Every structure is written in C-alpha cells, then in structure tokens.
Short mmCIF file of C-alpha atoms in Angstrom, two decimals:
data_model
loop_
_atom_site.label_atom_id
_atom_site.label_comp_id
_atom_site.label_asym_id
_atom_site.label_seq_id
_atom_site.Cartn_x
_atom_site.Cartn_y
_atom_site.Cartn_z
CA MET K 1 0.27 0.03 -0.18
CA PRO K 2 1.30 3.38 -0.97
CA VAL K 3 2.45 5.87 1.77
CA VAL K 4 0.28 8.27 1.44
CA MET K 5 -2.75 6.44 1.28
CA ILE K 6 -1.60 4.79 4.82
CA ILE K 7 -1.27 8.27 5.84
CA TYR K 8 -4.93 8.85 4.99
CA TYR K 9 -6.16 5.64 6.65
CA ILE K 10 -4.19 7.49 9.99
CA ILE K 11 -5.88 10.63 9.07
CA SER K 12 -9.43 9.21 8.74
CA ALA K 13 -8.87 7.23 11.79
CA PHE K 14 -8.37 9.73 13.61
CA ILE K 15 -11.37 12.41 12.64
CA ALA K 16 -13.24 8.58 13.58
CA GLY K 17 -11.73 8.76 16.88
CA LEU K 18 -12.78 12.87 17.58
CA LEU K 19 -16.12 11.89 16.56
CA ILE K 20 -16.61 8.55 18.59
CA TRP K 21 -14.96 11.19 21.69
CA ASN K 22 -17.71 13.54 20.65
CA PHE K 23 -20.42 10.78 20.25
CA ILE K 24 -19.30 9.53 23.75
CA ARG K 25 -19.47 13.32 25.39
CA GLU K 26 -22.67 14.18 23.68
CA LYS K 27 -25.23 13.49 26.48
CA GLU K 28 -28.81 15.15 26.12
CA ASP K 29 -28.78 16.33 22.17
CA ARG K 30 -30.61 13.17 20.58
CA GLN K 31 -30.18 14.85 17.49
CA LYS K 32 -26.45 15.76 17.48
CA MET K 33 -25.91 12.23 18.96
CA LEU K 34 -27.54 10.99 15.62
CA LEU K 35 -25.59 13.14 12.88
CA TYR K 36 -22.21 11.83 14.76
CA LEU K 37 -23.34 8.25 13.64
CA ILE K 38 -24.14 9.51 10.30
CA VAL K 39 -20.35 11.15 9.78
CA ILE K 40 -19.23 8.28 11.12
CA THR K 41 -20.43 5.34 9.31
CA PRO K 42 -18.80 6.12 5.65
CA ILE K 43 -15.53 6.64 7.18
CA ILE K 44 -15.15 3.26 9.63
CA LEU K 45 -16.72 1.23 6.57
CA ARG K 46 -13.84 2.84 4.75
CA LEU K 47 -11.18 1.87 7.37
CA PHE K 48 -12.18 -1.65 7.40
CA ARG K 49 -12.03 -1.64 3.86
CA ILE K 50 -15.50 -2.96 3.68
CA ARG K 51 -17.26 -0.12 1.11
CA MET B 1 -46.71 10.67 -12.68
CA ALA B 2 -45.66 8.19 -10.18
CA ILE B 3 -42.15 9.60 -9.74
CA ALA B 4 -43.82 13.28 -9.26
CA LEU B 5 -45.48 11.45 -6.39
CA ILE B 6 -42.29 9.80 -4.57
CA LEU B 7 -40.51 13.92 -5.15
CA LEU B 8 -44.27 15.00 -3.57
CA VAL B 9 -43.45 12.41 -0.69
CA MET B 10 -39.68 13.35 -0.12
CA ILE B 11 -41.58 17.20 0.09
CA ALA B 12 -44.16 16.25 2.50
CA ALA B 13 -41.53 14.20 4.53
CA TYR B 14 -38.97 17.78 4.78
CA VAL B 15 -41.93 19.52 5.63
CA ILE B 16 -42.80 17.46 8.25
CA ALA B 17 -39.34 17.00 9.82
CA LYS B 18 -39.17 20.65 9.85
CA TRP B 19 -42.61 20.86 11.75
CA ARG B 20 -41.30 18.59 14.27
CA LYS B 21 -38.25 20.76 14.94
CA LEU B 22 -36.21 18.62 13.68
CA SER B 23 -32.32 19.97 12.15
CA VAL B 24 -31.97 20.85 8.24
CA GLU B 25 -29.53 17.53 8.09
CA LEU B 26 -32.22 15.77 9.92
CA CYS B 27 -34.93 16.68 7.68
CA MET B 28 -33.01 15.77 4.31
CA LEU B 29 -32.36 12.29 6.22
CA SER B 30 -35.91 11.78 6.74
CA SER B 31 -36.86 13.13 2.67
CA ALA B 32 -34.26 10.69 1.74
CA VAL B 33 -35.85 7.53 3.80
CA ALA B 34 -39.10 8.72 2.91
CA GLY B 35 -38.37 8.76 -0.88
CA GLY B 36 -36.46 5.37 -1.01
CA ILE B 37 -39.21 3.63 0.75
CA ALA B 38 -42.22 5.34 -1.78
CA GLY B 39 -39.69 4.63 -4.58
CA ALA B 40 -39.63 1.10 -2.92
CA LEU B 41 -43.78 0.62 -2.72
CA ILE B 42 -44.42 2.95 -6.06
CA VAL B 43 -42.15 2.12 -8.73
CA GLN B 44 -39.91 -1.00 -6.46
CA ALA B 45 -36.52 0.80 -7.17
CA PRO B 46 -34.81 0.48 -4.83
CA PRO B 47 -36.24 -2.63 -3.99
CA LEU B 48 -37.00 -2.19 -0.22
CA ALA B 49 -34.00 -4.70 1.32
CA GLN B 50 -31.63 -2.75 -0.64
CA LEU B 51 -32.82 0.97 0.82
CA ALA B 52 -30.40 0.97 3.59
CA ARG B 53 -27.62 -0.20 1.06
CA HIS B 54 -28.30 2.71 -0.74
CA LEU B 55 -28.78 5.18 1.84
CA VAL B 56 -25.32 4.07 3.62
CA GLU B 57 -23.41 3.82 -0.25
CA GLY B 58 -24.68 7.44 -0.54
CA THR B 59 -22.66 8.84 2.17
CA PHE B 60 -19.74 8.07 0.85
CA THR B 61 -20.24 10.34 -2.22
CA TYR B 62 -18.24 13.50 -0.27
CA LEU B 63 -15.89 11.17 1.38
CA ASP B 64 -12.85 13.48 0.01
CA VAL B 65 -14.80 16.85 0.78
CA ILE B 66 -15.67 15.55 4.52
CA LEU B 67 -11.93 14.93 4.96
CA VAL B 68 -11.11 18.61 3.79
CA PHE B 69 -13.47 20.25 5.69
CA CYS B 70 -12.22 18.00 8.57
CA THR B 71 -7.90 19.01 8.33
CA ALA B 72 -8.46 22.50 6.70
CA THR B 73 -10.77 23.78 9.84
CA ILE B 74 -8.11 22.01 12.47
CA PHE B 75 -5.39 23.83 9.99
CA ILE B 76 -6.91 27.33 10.24
CA THR B 77 -8.18 26.89 14.07
CA ILE B 78 -4.85 26.31 14.61
CA ILE B 79 -3.77 29.54 13.26
CA ALA B 80 -6.65 31.32 15.36
CA GLU B 81 -6.02 29.67 18.61
CA SER B 82 -2.38 30.31 18.42
CA GLY B 83 -3.03 34.37 18.59
CA GLY B 84 -2.39 34.47 14.44
CA VAL B 85 -5.56 35.81 13.59
CA ASN B 86 -5.43 38.60 16.12
CA TYR B 87 -1.81 39.25 15.24
CA VAL B 88 -2.99 39.90 12.06
CA VAL B 89 -5.73 42.41 12.66
CA ARG B 90 -3.71 43.92 15.20
CA GLY B 91 -0.89 44.67 13.10
CA ILE B 92 -3.15 45.84 9.67
CA ILE B 93 -5.04 48.23 12.15
CA ARG B 94 -1.92 49.68 13.76
CA THR B 95 0.07 50.05 10.43
CA PHE B 96 -2.88 51.17 8.10
CA TYR B 97 -5.64 52.95 10.61
CA TYR B 98 -5.37 55.93 8.42
CA LYS B 99 -4.92 54.36 5.16
CA ARG B 100 -9.00 53.44 4.62
CA VAL B 101 -8.75 51.77 1.55
CA VAL B 102 -5.53 49.36 2.89
CA VAL B 103 -7.12 48.66 5.96
CA LEU B 104 -10.45 47.88 4.15
CA LEU B 105 -8.58 45.96 1.96
CA LEU B 106 -6.76 43.61 3.84
CA LEU B 107 -9.14 42.98 6.46
CA MET B 108 -11.17 41.77 3.49
CA PHE B 109 -8.10 39.41 2.59
CA VAL B 110 -8.49 38.34 6.28
CA ILE B 111 -11.93 37.31 5.61
CA LEU B 112 -11.30 35.61 3.06
CA ILE B 113 -8.58 33.26 3.23
CA PRO B 114 -10.62 30.90 6.17
CA GLY B 115 -13.24 30.63 3.99
CA ALA B 116 -11.29 30.18 0.38
CA LEU B 117 -9.18 27.39 2.36
CA THR B 118 -11.90 25.54 4.10
CA GLY B 119 -14.72 25.89 1.38
CA ALA B 120 -17.08 27.10 4.20
CA GLY B 121 -18.06 31.03 4.79
CA SER B 122 -19.22 29.60 8.49
CA ILE B 123 -15.49 28.91 9.14
CA SER B 124 -14.40 32.27 8.38
CA ILE B 125 -17.24 33.75 10.50
CA LEU B 126 -16.32 31.24 13.13
CA THR B 127 -12.22 31.83 13.20
CA VAL B 128 -11.80 35.92 12.10
CA GLY B 129 -15.17 36.93 12.46
CA THR B 130 -15.07 38.31 16.21
CA PRO B 131 -11.29 40.32 15.76
CA CYS B 132 -12.54 41.41 12.27
CA ALA B 133 -16.04 43.01 13.33
CA LEU B 134 -14.18 44.77 16.21
CA ALA B 135 -11.68 46.15 13.72
CA LEU B 136 -14.41 47.01 11.18
CA GLY B 137 -16.46 48.69 14.27
CA TYR B 138 -13.11 50.76 15.17
CA LEU B 139 -13.05 52.16 11.72
CA GLY B 140 -16.69 53.54 12.49
CA ILE B 141 -18.65 51.60 10.33
CA PRO B 142 -21.68 50.86 12.38
CA LYS B 143 -22.78 47.27 13.48
CA LYS B 144 -25.49 46.52 10.37
CA ARG B 145 -23.08 47.42 8.36
CA VAL B 146 -20.10 45.20 10.04
CA ALA B 147 -22.70 42.33 9.92
CA ALA B 148 -23.57 42.95 6.14
CA ILE B 149 -20.21 43.11 5.23
CA LEU B 150 -18.87 40.19 6.76
CA PHE B 151 -22.44 37.93 5.72
CA ILE B 152 -21.46 38.65 2.14
CA ILE B 153 -17.74 38.43 2.01
CA ALA B 154 -17.44 35.06 4.14
CA GLY B 155 -20.06 33.97 1.32
CA LEU B 156 -17.95 34.94 -1.36
CA SER B 157 -14.82 33.37 0.72
CA ALA B 158 -16.65 29.82 0.72
CA ALA B 159 -16.84 30.21 -3.04
CA ALA B 160 -13.28 31.40 -3.80
CA PRO B 161 -10.25 29.15 -4.76
CA PRO B 162 -8.76 26.40 -3.89
CA VAL B 163 -11.78 24.92 -2.03
CA ASN B 164 -15.38 25.32 -3.71
CA ILE B 165 -17.47 22.96 -2.29
CA TRP B 166 -20.43 23.86 -4.45
CA ALA B 167 -17.88 23.29 -7.44
CA MET B 168 -16.59 20.11 -6.08
CA ILE B 169 -19.96 18.36 -5.55
CA ILE B 170 -21.35 19.88 -8.90
CA SER B 171 -17.69 18.01 -10.91
CA ALA B 172 -17.84 15.10 -9.14
CA GLY B 173 -21.79 14.44 -10.29
CA THR B 174 -20.93 15.47 -13.81
CA ALA B 175 -17.65 13.49 -14.35
CA ILE B 176 -15.88 17.33 -14.84
CA PRO B 177 -12.45 17.29 -13.20
CA TYR B 178 -11.84 20.02 -10.42
CA VAL B 179 -9.15 21.63 -11.93
CA GLY B 180 -8.53 25.52 -14.33
CA PHE B 181 -11.37 27.12 -10.96
CA GLU B 182 -8.62 29.39 -9.42
CA LEU B 183 -9.29 32.49 -12.00
CA PRO B 184 -12.93 32.25 -12.76
CA LEU B 185 -13.46 31.91 -9.26
CA GLY B 186 -10.52 34.03 -7.94
CA ILE B 187 -11.12 37.43 -10.16
CA PRO B 188 -15.00 37.75 -9.47
CA VAL B 189 -14.35 37.02 -5.67
CA LEU B 190 -11.61 39.75 -5.52
CA MET B 191 -13.65 42.24 -7.28
CA LEU B 192 -16.98 41.22 -5.80
CA GLY B 193 -15.44 41.45 -2.21
CA ALA B 194 -13.65 45.23 -2.88
CA PHE B 195 -17.24 46.07 -4.10
CA THR B 196 -18.44 44.87 -0.85
CA ILE B 197 -16.34 46.61 1.70
CA PHE B 198 -15.81 49.59 -0.17
CA VAL B 199 -19.80 50.04 -0.98
CA LEU B 200 -20.55 48.83 2.96
CA GLY B 201 -17.40 50.21 4.78
CA TRP B 202 -16.16 53.82 3.00
CA LYS B 203 -18.74 55.65 5.32
CA ARG B 204 -17.62 56.51 8.70
CA GLU B 205 -19.94 57.34 11.21
CA SER B 206 -17.74 57.44 14.42
CA ASN B 207 -14.26 58.92 14.93
CA LEU B 208 -11.87 57.09 17.46
CA GLU B 209 -7.98 57.71 17.82
CA LEU B 210 -5.62 54.79 16.77
CA GLU B 211 -4.20 54.50 20.73
CA GLU B 212 -8.17 53.81 21.96
CA VAL B 213 -8.62 51.55 19.26
CA LEU B 214 -5.14 49.35 19.83
CA LYS B 215 -6.13 49.38 23.53
CA ASP B 216 -9.70 47.44 23.26
CA MET B 217 -8.49 44.91 20.58
CA PRO B 218 -7.86 41.12 22.14
CA ASP B 219 -3.90 40.74 23.51
CA VAL B 220 -1.99 39.06 21.41
CA PRO B 221 0.48 36.31 22.75
CA ALA B 222 4.03 37.22 23.52
CA GLY B 223 6.50 36.33 21.08
CA MET B 224 4.41 36.04 17.80
CA SER B 225 5.85 36.84 14.80
CA MET B 226 4.84 37.35 11.13
CA TRP B 227 7.08 34.46 9.98
CA ARG B 228 5.40 32.14 12.60
CA VAL B 229 1.51 33.63 11.10
CA LEU B 230 2.71 32.99 7.06
CA LEU B 231 5.17 30.04 7.50
CA PRO B 232 2.31 27.61 7.88
CA PHE B 233 0.59 29.12 4.93
CA LEU B 234 3.68 29.39 2.72
CA VAL B 235 4.03 24.97 3.35
CA PHE B 236 0.56 24.95 2.14
CA PHE B 237 0.41 27.18 -0.78
CA GLY B 238 4.30 25.71 -1.40
CA LEU B 239 2.69 22.45 -1.53
CA VAL B 240 -0.07 22.85 -3.50
CA LEU B 241 2.06 24.60 -6.23
CA VAL B 242 4.57 21.90 -6.26
CA SER B 243 2.41 19.28 -6.78
CA ARG B 244 1.15 21.37 -9.81
CA LEU B 245 4.47 21.99 -11.21
CA LEU B 246 5.90 18.65 -10.27
CA PRO B 247 3.01 16.27 -11.30
CA PHE B 248 4.96 12.94 -12.53
CA THR B 249 7.77 13.29 -9.74
CA LEU B 250 6.00 14.28 -6.76
CA PRO B 251 2.94 11.19 -5.56
CA ILE B 252 -0.23 13.22 -5.31
CA LEU B 253 -0.88 14.12 -1.52
CA GLY B 254 -4.36 15.58 -1.84
CA LEU B 255 -5.64 18.53 0.09
CA PRO B 256 -6.43 16.83 3.06
CA LEU B 257 -2.54 15.66 3.62
CA GLU B 258 -1.39 18.86 2.49
CA PHE B 259 -3.67 20.77 5.34
CA THR B 260 -2.59 18.39 7.64
CA ILE B 261 1.11 18.94 7.21
CA ALA B 262 0.23 23.22 7.04
CA ALA B 263 -1.25 21.82 10.26
CA ALA B 264 1.39 20.12 11.83
CA VAL B 265 3.67 23.19 10.91
CA ALA B 266 1.51 25.61 12.75
CA LEU B 267 0.83 23.75 15.69
CA LEU B 268 5.23 23.41 16.05
CA VAL B 269 5.42 27.75 15.22
CA SER B 270 2.96 28.69 17.87
CA PRO B 271 3.96 30.73 20.28
CA LYS B 272 1.37 29.05 22.83
CA LYS B 273 1.06 25.66 23.82
CA LEU B 274 -2.06 24.76 22.50
CA ASN B 275 -4.18 20.72 23.18
CA PHE B 276 -4.08 19.19 19.90
CA LEU B 277 -6.44 16.86 20.77
CA ILE B 278 -8.73 19.08 22.99
CA LEU B 279 -8.60 21.97 19.81
CA SER B 280 -9.54 19.07 16.80
CA ARG B 281 -12.18 17.74 19.23
CA ASP B 282 -14.03 20.86 19.35
CA THR B 283 -13.47 21.92 15.96
CA VAL B 284 -14.70 18.48 14.65
CA LYS B 285 -17.56 19.19 17.38
CA LYS B 286 -18.49 22.70 15.46
CA LEU B 287 -17.83 21.33 12.22
CA THR B 288 -20.33 18.14 12.54
CA PRO B 289 -23.50 19.71 11.01
CA LEU B 290 -21.59 20.56 7.84
CA LEU B 291 -20.08 17.06 7.87
CA ALA B 292 -23.41 15.53 7.79
CA THR B 293 -24.91 17.59 5.45
CA MET B 294 -22.34 16.09 3.11
CA ALA B 295 -23.35 12.60 4.06
CA ILE B 296 -26.39 13.06 3.86
CA VAL B 297 -26.54 15.01 0.77
CA GLY B 298 -25.06 12.22 -0.60
CA SER B 299 -27.65 9.68 0.49
CA LEU B 300 -30.76 11.60 -0.86
CA GLN B 301 -29.10 12.16 -4.51
CA GLN B 302 -28.60 8.29 -4.75
CA ILE B 303 -32.24 7.56 -3.58
CA MET B 304 -33.38 10.58 -6.11
CA THR B 305 -31.01 8.89 -8.81
CA VAL B 306 -32.26 5.45 -7.65
CA THR B 307 -35.97 6.55 -7.82
CA GLY B 308 -35.86 8.31 -10.59
CA VAL B 309 -36.17 11.96 -9.11
CA ARG B 310 -33.15 13.38 -10.13
CA GLY B 311 -34.21 12.21 -13.76
CA LEU B 312 -37.71 14.29 -13.04
CA ILE B 313 -35.18 17.38 -11.86
CA SER B 314 -32.94 17.02 -15.31
CA PHE B 315 -35.99 16.53 -17.05
CA ALA B 316 -37.69 19.81 -15.79
CA VAL B 317 -34.75 21.74 -15.91
CA LEU B 318 -34.15 20.54 -19.50
CA SER B 319 -37.83 21.49 -21.07
CA THR B 320 -37.70 25.32 -19.70
CA PRO B 321 -37.03 27.79 -22.26
CA LEU B 322 -33.25 28.99 -21.65
CA VAL B 323 -34.61 32.77 -21.49
CA LEU B 324 -36.80 31.63 -18.64
CA LEU B 325 -34.37 29.86 -16.69
CA TYR B 326 -32.05 32.25 -16.75
CA ILE B 327 -34.84 34.14 -14.95
CA LEU B 328 -35.44 31.63 -13.03
CA LEU B 329 -32.42 30.70 -11.56
CA ILE B 330 -31.78 33.88 -9.72
CA LEU B 331 -34.35 32.97 -7.69
CA ILE B 332 -33.91 29.08 -7.73
CA ILE B 333 -29.77 28.62 -6.88
CA PRO B 334 -29.96 30.79 -3.17
CA ILE B 335 -33.20 29.36 -2.30
CA SER B 336 -31.90 26.01 -2.98
CA GLU B 337 -29.22 26.69 -0.51
CA GLY B 338 -31.25 28.11 2.05
CA ILE B 339 -33.11 24.56 2.07
CA LEU B 340 -30.48 22.17 1.24
CA THR B 341 -27.47 23.96 1.76
CA TYR B 342 -24.75 22.18 -0.39
CA GLY B 343 -27.43 19.68 -0.91
CA GLY B 344 -28.86 22.55 -3.64
CA ALA B 345 -25.56 21.82 -6.04
CA ALA B 346 -26.73 17.96 -5.95
CA ILE B 347 -30.24 18.37 -7.05
CA VAL B 348 -30.46 21.35 -8.78
CA GLY B 349 -26.78 22.16 -10.10
CA ILE B 350 -25.67 18.81 -11.31
CA PRO B 351 -28.74 18.65 -14.43
CA LEU B 352 -28.14 22.62 -14.52
CA VAL B 353 -24.76 22.06 -15.84
CA TRP B 354 -25.52 19.26 -17.82
CA PHE B 355 -28.04 21.30 -19.38
CA LEU B 356 -26.25 24.28 -20.20
CA ASP B 357 -23.01 22.47 -21.42
CA SER B 358 -24.90 20.73 -23.70
CA MET B 359 -26.06 24.11 -25.08
CA GLY B 360 -22.78 24.90 -25.96
CA LEU B 361 -21.88 26.80 -22.90
CA HIS B 362 -18.47 26.44 -21.06
CA ALA B 363 -19.36 24.28 -18.37
CA THR B 364 -16.36 25.19 -15.58
CA VAL B 365 -16.97 28.98 -16.13
CA VAL B 366 -21.30 27.95 -16.06
CA ILE B 367 -20.07 26.24 -12.64
CA ALA B 368 -18.06 29.07 -11.16
CA GLY B 369 -21.02 31.65 -11.83
CA LEU B 370 -23.32 29.62 -10.49
CA SER B 371 -21.00 29.10 -7.19
CA LEU B 372 -20.96 32.57 -6.65
CA ILE B 373 -24.74 33.34 -6.67
CA TRP B 374 -25.34 30.35 -4.04
CA PRO B 375 -23.67 31.73 -0.78
CA LEU B 376 -26.39 34.62 -0.98
CA GLY B 377 -28.70 31.40 -0.31
CA ASP B 378 -26.74 31.20 3.43
CA GLY B 379 -28.74 34.04 4.41
CA LEU B 380 -31.75 32.58 3.31
CA PRO B 381 -34.28 30.77 6.12
CA PRO B 382 -34.78 27.86 6.75
CA THR B 383 -30.87 27.35 7.59
CA ALA B 384 -29.15 30.82 6.66
CA LEU B 385 -26.29 29.11 7.62
CA ILE B 386 -24.20 31.91 7.61
CA GLY B 387 -26.25 34.54 8.17
CA ARG B 388 -27.10 33.44 11.76
CA LEU B 389 -23.53 33.24 12.45
CA THR B 390 -22.70 36.60 11.50
CA ILE B 391 -25.36 38.05 13.52
CA MET B 392 -23.88 36.02 16.49
CA PHE B 393 -20.38 37.22 16.17
CA THR B 394 -20.97 40.45 15.84
CA LYS B 395 -23.61 41.17 17.96
CA TYR B 396 -25.67 43.11 16.13
CA GLU B 397 -28.97 43.51 18.21
CA GLY B 398 -31.31 44.60 15.41
CA THR B 399 -33.93 42.18 13.35
CA TYR B 400 -32.72 39.56 11.03
CA TRP B 401 -34.32 41.11 8.22
CA SER B 402 -33.53 44.40 8.53
CA PHE B 403 -29.43 43.30 8.52
CA LEU B 404 -30.47 41.10 5.79
CA LYS B 405 -31.87 44.14 3.95
CA THR B 406 -28.62 45.91 4.01
CA THR B 407 -27.19 43.56 1.74
CA TRP B 408 -29.02 44.26 -1.15
CA LEU B 409 -26.71 46.12 -3.27
CA PRO B 410 -23.93 43.44 -3.62
CA TRP B 411 -26.84 40.85 -4.03
CA ILE B 412 -27.40 42.44 -6.45
CA VAL B 413 -24.39 43.03 -8.27
CA ILE B 414 -23.23 39.57 -7.05
CA THR B 415 -26.40 38.17 -9.24
CA ILE B 416 -26.04 40.14 -12.20
CA ILE B 417 -22.29 38.86 -11.98
CA GLY B 418 -22.58 35.05 -11.77
CA MET B 419 -25.46 35.25 -14.40
CA LEU B 420 -22.95 37.43 -16.78
CA MET B 421 -20.68 34.93 -16.20
CA ILE B 422 -22.76 31.95 -17.22
CA ILE B 423 -24.45 33.39 -19.97
CA PHE B 424 -20.87 34.45 -21.53
CA SER B 425 -19.44 31.64 -20.18
CA SER B 426 -17.56 30.77 -23.71
CA GLU B 427 -16.78 34.09 -24.01
CA LEU B 428 -14.64 33.73 -20.62
CA SER B 429 -13.29 30.42 -20.92
CA PHE B 430 -9.66 31.71 -21.61
CA LEU B 431 -9.62 32.25 -17.72
CA VAL B 432 -9.80 28.39 -17.41
CA ARG B 433 -7.18 27.96 -19.68
CA TRP B 434 -4.71 30.56 -17.99
CA SER B 435 -5.51 28.87 -15.09
CA MET B 436 -4.08 25.35 -16.27
#
C-alpha cells in the first residue's frame, strides 16, 4: 500500500476517533448524536475496507 | 406521474420533519428515507431490502470533501488559537488605520482566507469573525453594515479557490475534473469582495483615536511574529504549487494531506502551547452539522437517482425555455441553498450544468458563475447558516431582516456578475485555460 494512502487511513482513523469521542461526550442532544453516527458510518466502513 | 408522487412524498417528509423541529440535516435524511420507501412501494426502485445499502452507499459520495473540511478547519483553528489572527488584525489596524482603502482591503483578505481554504464561509465567521467585526467597528462602521460586510465576504470566501464545495459537488456529479477554477473564481471573488467592503464600509460614522482602538483590541500572545503566521500558509501553498509544477515527480498528496502538513507546521511554530487533541475534538464538534450535511446530501442524491426523481428534475430543467431558466436561476439558486445548503448543488446544479453544457456553454465557467450566487442563499431561511452566525458574532441586536436588507446592493451585483458569467461562459473560457 503506498505511503500516502497509509497516511490517509491514519487521518481517517483520527477523525473517526474524534467523532466517537464527541459522540460519547454528548449526553443530551439526541439529534446531534445521530449526526455523529451518520458522519462516522462512511469513515468506519472505509477504514475497515468494507466499502 | 409515479415519480412526481415520490417527489411529493419527499417534500412532505421534509416539511413534516421541519414541523417536528428536527435540524435541517435530519429533515434531509427524513426526505431521503421517505423517498426511498415511496420508491420501493410505488416503482419498486430501490427494492426495500436494498434501501439501507443505498442510504449508506450515498454517504461515501463526498467522503473526500468531509476530509478536506476536517483537516482545513483544524489547520485554520490552530492559526486562530495560537493568536495568529489577532496578531494580523492588530498589525493591520496599527499600520494602516489612517489609510482606509488599504485597511479595508486587508481586512477583506483576512475574512476571505479561512473560507477559501476550507470551502465553508461559516469557518471564516467562526475563526476571524470576532476580531474583524471589532476592527471594522473601530473604523467607524455601524454594526448593521459590519454584519452585512461579514456575511457577504464570508459567502464569497466559500466560493473562492482553492476549495469550493459547490463546484466540487457539481464536478463530482458531472464527471468534470475540479481543475481550472482558480481564475474564474478568484477574479470575481476579489472584485466583488472589494466592491462590497467599499460600498458598505467606506462611510465613517464615528471617529476614534488609534491608541484607544489598540487598547480595546484582543491581546496577542508574547512571541507571536509575522513568520510564525506566514510559515504554515507558505508550506500549504508551496505544497499545492509544487504538486502542480511537478505532477510526475511527486506523489499526489491531495488537499487533506496538504492541510495536515500545514497544520503540523502551524502547531510547531505556535508561541502558545495548544492542546491539539482538545482543539481537534472541539473543531470536529463545531463542524458536525456541515459534515452530516455532506454525508446526507450524498444519500439524498443516491435515493433521488435510484427512484428517478433526479431524472425528473433534470427533465424539468431541460424542458424550461432558456430565457425563463436564466430568470428563474436568480431565485432558484439562493433558495435551494437556503433549504438544502450544499444539497442544492447536487440536486439543481448537476442537471443544470449538464443542460447548459449541452447548449454549448463552458461548464467550468458556468459552475464558477453559479458558485457566486449560491452563498447568497446562506442568508435565507430555513438554514441561514452564515447569516445566523454573522448576527451571533457581530452581536447585532436589530431584526434579522433589517440586517439582510442592508446587503441588497452587493446581493444584486453578485447575482448580475454570476449570471453574466453563465451567459458569456464561452467567451470567458480563456480564464480556465490560463488557470491550468
């Protein structure tokens, strides 16, 4: 796998981590929690190379 | 008839979701889900068992744009948090306070840069909105006009190169490469930005001494200097330039990686110790509605394609007489932005560009012209994304409509320039050639 692609996977993992962190910290706003899940979905699927 | 019914179901779902006070992003998601279900029941497309796959697959459409958004905003937030923005604004005021033309132009550039780099005018307001509003206020401009200046220039910053999300969405959807936009976007943005700031900011209504102004401005951290602000930008633009000049020697880095490298440099040269993790977490939190919009617009687009609604809209565009279409664009473009934010580019913009391209117009210049008009819709309800943020950050206390009315002259001029770019796109195609 080329180095640039590996770095992109690391960047994606970092952003996914930040989204999960925010999701866990969000206790009240359910709409916002849903938005976090929507944004995380493609990133996680790409990270695990499912899509 | 069946497809028109699906479109009606989608509109009804949006309206009901809005009535139930869901956020704009969730209204769009409701519309996509309802459209998918209606499609499965009415025209058996998509099959009900495939609906979830289509919704999820759609979220991948703008994954690259999501990465650009995140990395660019983290980069610009590091610059702002390290005191770089305050340093630049203070420097501009101290050096050029009595040279009104220069000070106004420099402040325009400061507002333009964050939005141009991230593709979101809201980022300009979030990062440089407060210091620039203060500086414009110290120059004797009333709050209503300060808000109008910030709103229009932040909108133009979103259209400015190198990152223009509307153009990226349309390019992705029409298989037109996202290249050659620098001059067709850069020149009108600079001209219209200068026009706006001079028209709205020329008249001075109060007069303060420079010493008073500097005393009131936010402090700059000790050790901050011009090279600490400039170096990250030089690295970013250097990487962009080098990858253009040596396309076969260097690997393709892409905007997200270029922003990440520039962010690392900004973090290293910051005179203030920044907690990178917390800063990144809070930035992503602020960005989430925009990121979700991008993901959901992808799903909405996928559902509209599979159910045939997108084809129906394309057909409606194709069958509208050209002169009537040009007149309608003045309204359709900002209103689609006000309702769907970036989704307007996918749903209205893509068939529109197909159609105008087939009429012999130059697609890249047409996209650039449309991109100038779209940001105006960021002041229109229900979303009014940049408009609401502007009111918040300028602390304008009048009614929303009184602020919006102040923007009438730049609004009209921007619309005229955008329309002229569309109509005379073939004549302006040399701008695209010169950009490459």
